C-alpha positions as semicolon CSV with decimal commas, in nm:
position;residue;x (nm);y (nm);z (nm)
1;M;1,014;0,239;1,849
2;I;1,273;0,057;1,675
3;A;1,195;-0,270;1,916
4;L;0,847;-0,208;1,776
5;L;0,977;-0,203;1,424
6;R;1,182;-0,543;1,472
7;R;0,892;-0,718;1,607
8;D;0,630;-0,620;1,343
9;L;0,885;-0,709;1,072
10;M;0,981;-1,043;1,248
11;L;0,634;-1,175;1,286
12;A;0,532;-1,066;0,918
13;F;0,838;-1,233;0,794
14;R;0,768;-1,531;1,026
15;A;0,417;-1,558;0,900
16;G;0,479;-1,483;0,531
17;G;0,114;-1,342;0,499
18;G;0,202;-0,962;0,322
19;F;0,548;-1,028;0,180
20;G;0,474;-1,336;0,002
21;L;0,080;-1,293;-0,057
22;G;0,101;-0,945;-0,226
23;L;0,406;-1,015;-0,480
24;A;0,205;-1,344;-0,577
25;F;-0,118;-1,143;-0,578
26;F;0,087;-0,862;-0,789
27;L;0,201;-1,125;-1,032
28;I;-0,130;-1,300;-1,070
29;V;-0,293;-0,965;-1,199
30;T;0,011;-0,905;-1,428
31;V;0,017;-1,239;-1,576
32;L;-0,376;-1,267;-1,609
33;V;-0,406;-0,931;-1,819
34;P;-0,255;-1,041;-2,138
35;F;-0,501;-1,334;-2,122
36;S;-0,781;-1,086;-2,102
37;V;-0,706;-0,794;-2,371
38;G;-0,492;-1,031;-2,582
39;P;-0,113;-1,025;-2,722
40;H;-0,102;-0,724;-2,836
41;P;0,233;-0,556;-2,750
42;D;0,114;-0,162;-2,831
43;L;-0,217;-0,191;-2,630
44;L;-0,018;-0,367;-2,342
45;G;0,238;-0,103;-2,344
46;T;-0,036;0,142;-2,341
47;I;-0,211;0,019;-2,040
48;A;0,089;-0,083;-1,878
49;P;0,136;0,194;-1,629
50;G;-0,205;0,189;-1,512
51;V;-0,222;-0,222;-1,472
52;L;0,077;-0,228;-1,234
53;W;-0,026;0,059;-1,034
54;L;-0,399;-0,103;-0,985
55;G;-0,231;-0,435;-0,909
56;A;0,025;-0,279;-0,673
57;L;-0,276;-0,104;-0,518
58;L;-0,500;-0,394;-0,473
59;A;-0,186;-0,604;-0,332
60;C;-0,143;-0,377;-0,074
61;L;-0,513;-0,376;0,036
62;L;-0,508;-0,752;0,059
63;S;-0,299;-0,757;0,379
64;L;-0,438;-0,507;0,535
65;D;-0,678;-0,672;0,740
66;R;-0,424;-0,856;0,939
67;L;-0,270;-0,520;0,999
68;L;-0,384;-0,437;1,345
69;A;-0,635;-0,759;1,381
70;L;-0,400;-1,015;1,547
71;D;-0,263;-0,728;1,811
72;Y;-0,604;-0,648;1,907
73;E;-0,681;-1,001;1,951
74;D;-0,401;-1,102;2,169
75;G;-0,403;-0,798;2,390
76;T;-0,086;-0,602;2,233
77;L;-0,270;-0,289;2,129
78;D;-0,429;-0,226;2,477
79;L;-0,056;-0,230;2,572
80;L;0,056;0,017;2,311
81;A;-0,245;0,247;2,393
82;T;-0,094;0,250;2,759
83;A;0,243;0,249;2,684
84;P;0,498;0,581;2,713
85;L;0,503;0,551;2,327
86;P;0,237;0,779;2,175
87;L;-0,023;0,575;1,965
88;E;0,059;0,827;1,674
89;A;0,423;0,665;1,690
90;A;0,338;0,313;1,723
91;L;0,074;0,313;1,430
92;S;0,356;0,522;1,196
93;V;0,550;0,215;1,275
94;K;0,269;-0,001;1,210
95;A;0,234;0,143;0,865
96;L;0,612;0,149;0,799
97;S;0,663;-0,228;0,877
98;H;0,349;-0,301;0,598
99;W;0,522;-0,071;0,366
100;V;0,846;-0,267;0,419
101;T;0,688;-0,612;0,368
102;T;0,428;-0,519;0,149
103;G;0,527;-0,204;-0,063
104;L;0,857;-0,188;-0,119
105;P;0,885;-0,542;-0,279
106;L;0,590;-0,436;-0,513
107;V;0,803;-0,150;-0,604
108;L;1,145;-0,358;-0,664
109;A;0,928;-0,612;-0,850
110;A;0,754;-0,383;-1,072
111;P;1,034;-0,337;-1,342
112;V;1,021;-0,697;-1,400
113;L;0,686;-0,730;-1,445
114;G;0,651;-0,450;-1,662
115;V;0,869;-0,598;-1,928
116;M;0,573;-0,872;-1,938
117;L;0,338;-0,614;-2,008
118;N;0,563;-0,434;-2,291
119;L;0,643;-0,118;-2,097
120;A;0,842;0,160;-2,273
121;P;1,197;0,190;-2,195
122;T;1,153;0,544;-2,061
123;G;0,861;0,461;-1,826
124;Y;1,036;0,226;-1,602
125;L;1,203;0,466;-1,383
126;W;0,868;0,674;-1,371
127;L;0,726;0,386;-1,259
128;V;0,961;0,300;-0,980
129;A;0,939;0,674;-0,875
130;S;0,570;0,664;-0,855
131;L;0,535;0,370;-0,681
132;G;0,812;0,450;-0,442
133;L;0,620;0,805;-0,353
134;G;0,263;0,639;-0,375
135;T;0,314;0,298;-0,206
136;P;0,348;0,471;0,184
137;A;0,059;0,680;0,127
138;L;-0,107;0,363;0,065
139;S;-0,001;0,184;0,378
140;V;-0,075;0,489;0,604
141;I;-0,426;0,525;0,494
142;G;-0,491;0,140;0,535
143;T;-0,355;0,155;0,871
144;F;-0,627;0,404;0,922
145;G;-0,869;0,157;0,748
146;A;-0,768;-0,090;0,975
147;A;-0,822;0,121;1,287
148;L;-1,171;0,177;1,197
149;T;-1,234;-0,179;1,145
150;V;-1,027;-0,331;1,405
151;G;-1,292;-0,524;1,638
152;I;-1,531;-0,599;1,381
153;K;-1,581;-0,971;1,301
154;R;-1,515;-1,022;0,900
155;G;-1,417;-0,656;0,864
156;G;-1,198;-0,691;0,615
157;L;-1,480;-0,600;0,346
158;L;-1,604;-0,292;0,525
159;M;-1,256;-0,174;0,562
160;S;-1,192;-0,233;0,166
161;L;-1,517;0,004;0,070
162;L;-1,385;0,275;0,320
163;V;-1,005;0,272;0,188
164;L;-1,092;0,197;-0,151
165;P;-1,206;0,573;-0,223
166;L;-0,928;0,737;-0,019
167;Y;-0,679;0,577;-0,258
168;V;-0,792;0,683;-0,565
169;P;-0,627;1,030;-0,563
170;T;-0,270;0,823;-0,517
171;L;-0,396;0,592;-0,792
172;I;-0,479;0,861;-1,041
173;F;-0,176;1,065;-1,005
174;G;0,051;0,750;-0,968
175;A;-0,046;0,610;-1,281
176;E;-0,069;0,920;-1,479
177;A;0,296;0,997;-1,374
178;A;0,395;0,623;-1,484
179;R;0,219;0,688;-1,797
180;R;0,363;0,981;-1,895
181;G;0,684;0,844;-1,841
182;A;0,650;0,604;-2,081
183;M;0,515;0,841;-2,324
184;G;0,808;1,043;-2,304
185;L;0,636;1,341;-2,138
186;D;0,713;1,558;-1,859
187;A;0,559;1,353;-1,543
188;T;0,717;1,594;-1,281
189;T;0,381;1,772;-1,210
190;P;0,134;1,429;-1,124
191;L;0,468;1,320;-0,948
192;T;0,488;1,653;-0,728
193;L;0,127;1,617;-0,624
194;L;0,171;1,259;-0,538
195;A;0,444;1,333;-0,332
196;G;0,243;1,586;-0,187
197;I;-0,067;1,315;-0,091
198;T;0,199;1,085;0,026
199;F;0,364;1,367;0,284
200;G;0,013;1,513;0,383
201;T;-0,107;1,157;0,478
202;I;0,211;1,065;0,670
203;A;0,195;1,401;0,870
204;L;-0,195;1,353;0,920
205;M;-0,318;1,029;0,904
206;P;-0,154;0,904;1,213
207;F;-0,355;1,152;1,424
208;A;-0,659;1,024;1,256
209;S;-0,588;0,649;1,318
210;A;-0,467;0,715;1,680
211;A;-0,807;0,896;1,743
212;V;-1,030;0,627;1,603
213;L;-0,845;0,351;1,775
214;R;-0,853;0,502;2,113
215;M;-1,255;0,524;2,087
216;T;-1,242;0,141;1,976
217;L;-1,048;0,055;2,250
218;R;-1,280;0,237;2,523
């Protein structure tokens, strides 16, 4: 598992796809929002948690189409399916590498971009906490979507249509936790529900992804 994780991280950083592309998209969304709604500090501060969460979600979605496609094309998935390492564990490592190269940089960049959207000072800690808890769920669910559409030509649009509805609960509770934190309210309830969603997907989704991928490889 460690060797597979090192391989995926090395390939991701060499290609520069997930790391740079996700951050660039996140930055573009954050910069364009003030142009679209106007330079109103109060309005920007109100919508900042939702905008940052939506930007992070779409940035994670942007790099999912390459999560398993390249391994499918060069035959790596066939080797993983017959390797002593369970396919569920291999897909969990794939999701972890996606989070490290895409989700984690978004979590670290969110406070800096929050300044551009006039996020309230009390909201930064809750924003980072909600993104830190929620983005792993986005990567795990995205791995399931990638397993569903692997081998399909131009399956990126289909994967987006399949994955986006599954992202909605994570988006709702993550944005709500950040919004309540920015308003100075208690955000433990949505944050706890967000943590439950993340731990539930981490526990269950690898098995669903592995089952779908086995049917595809057959």
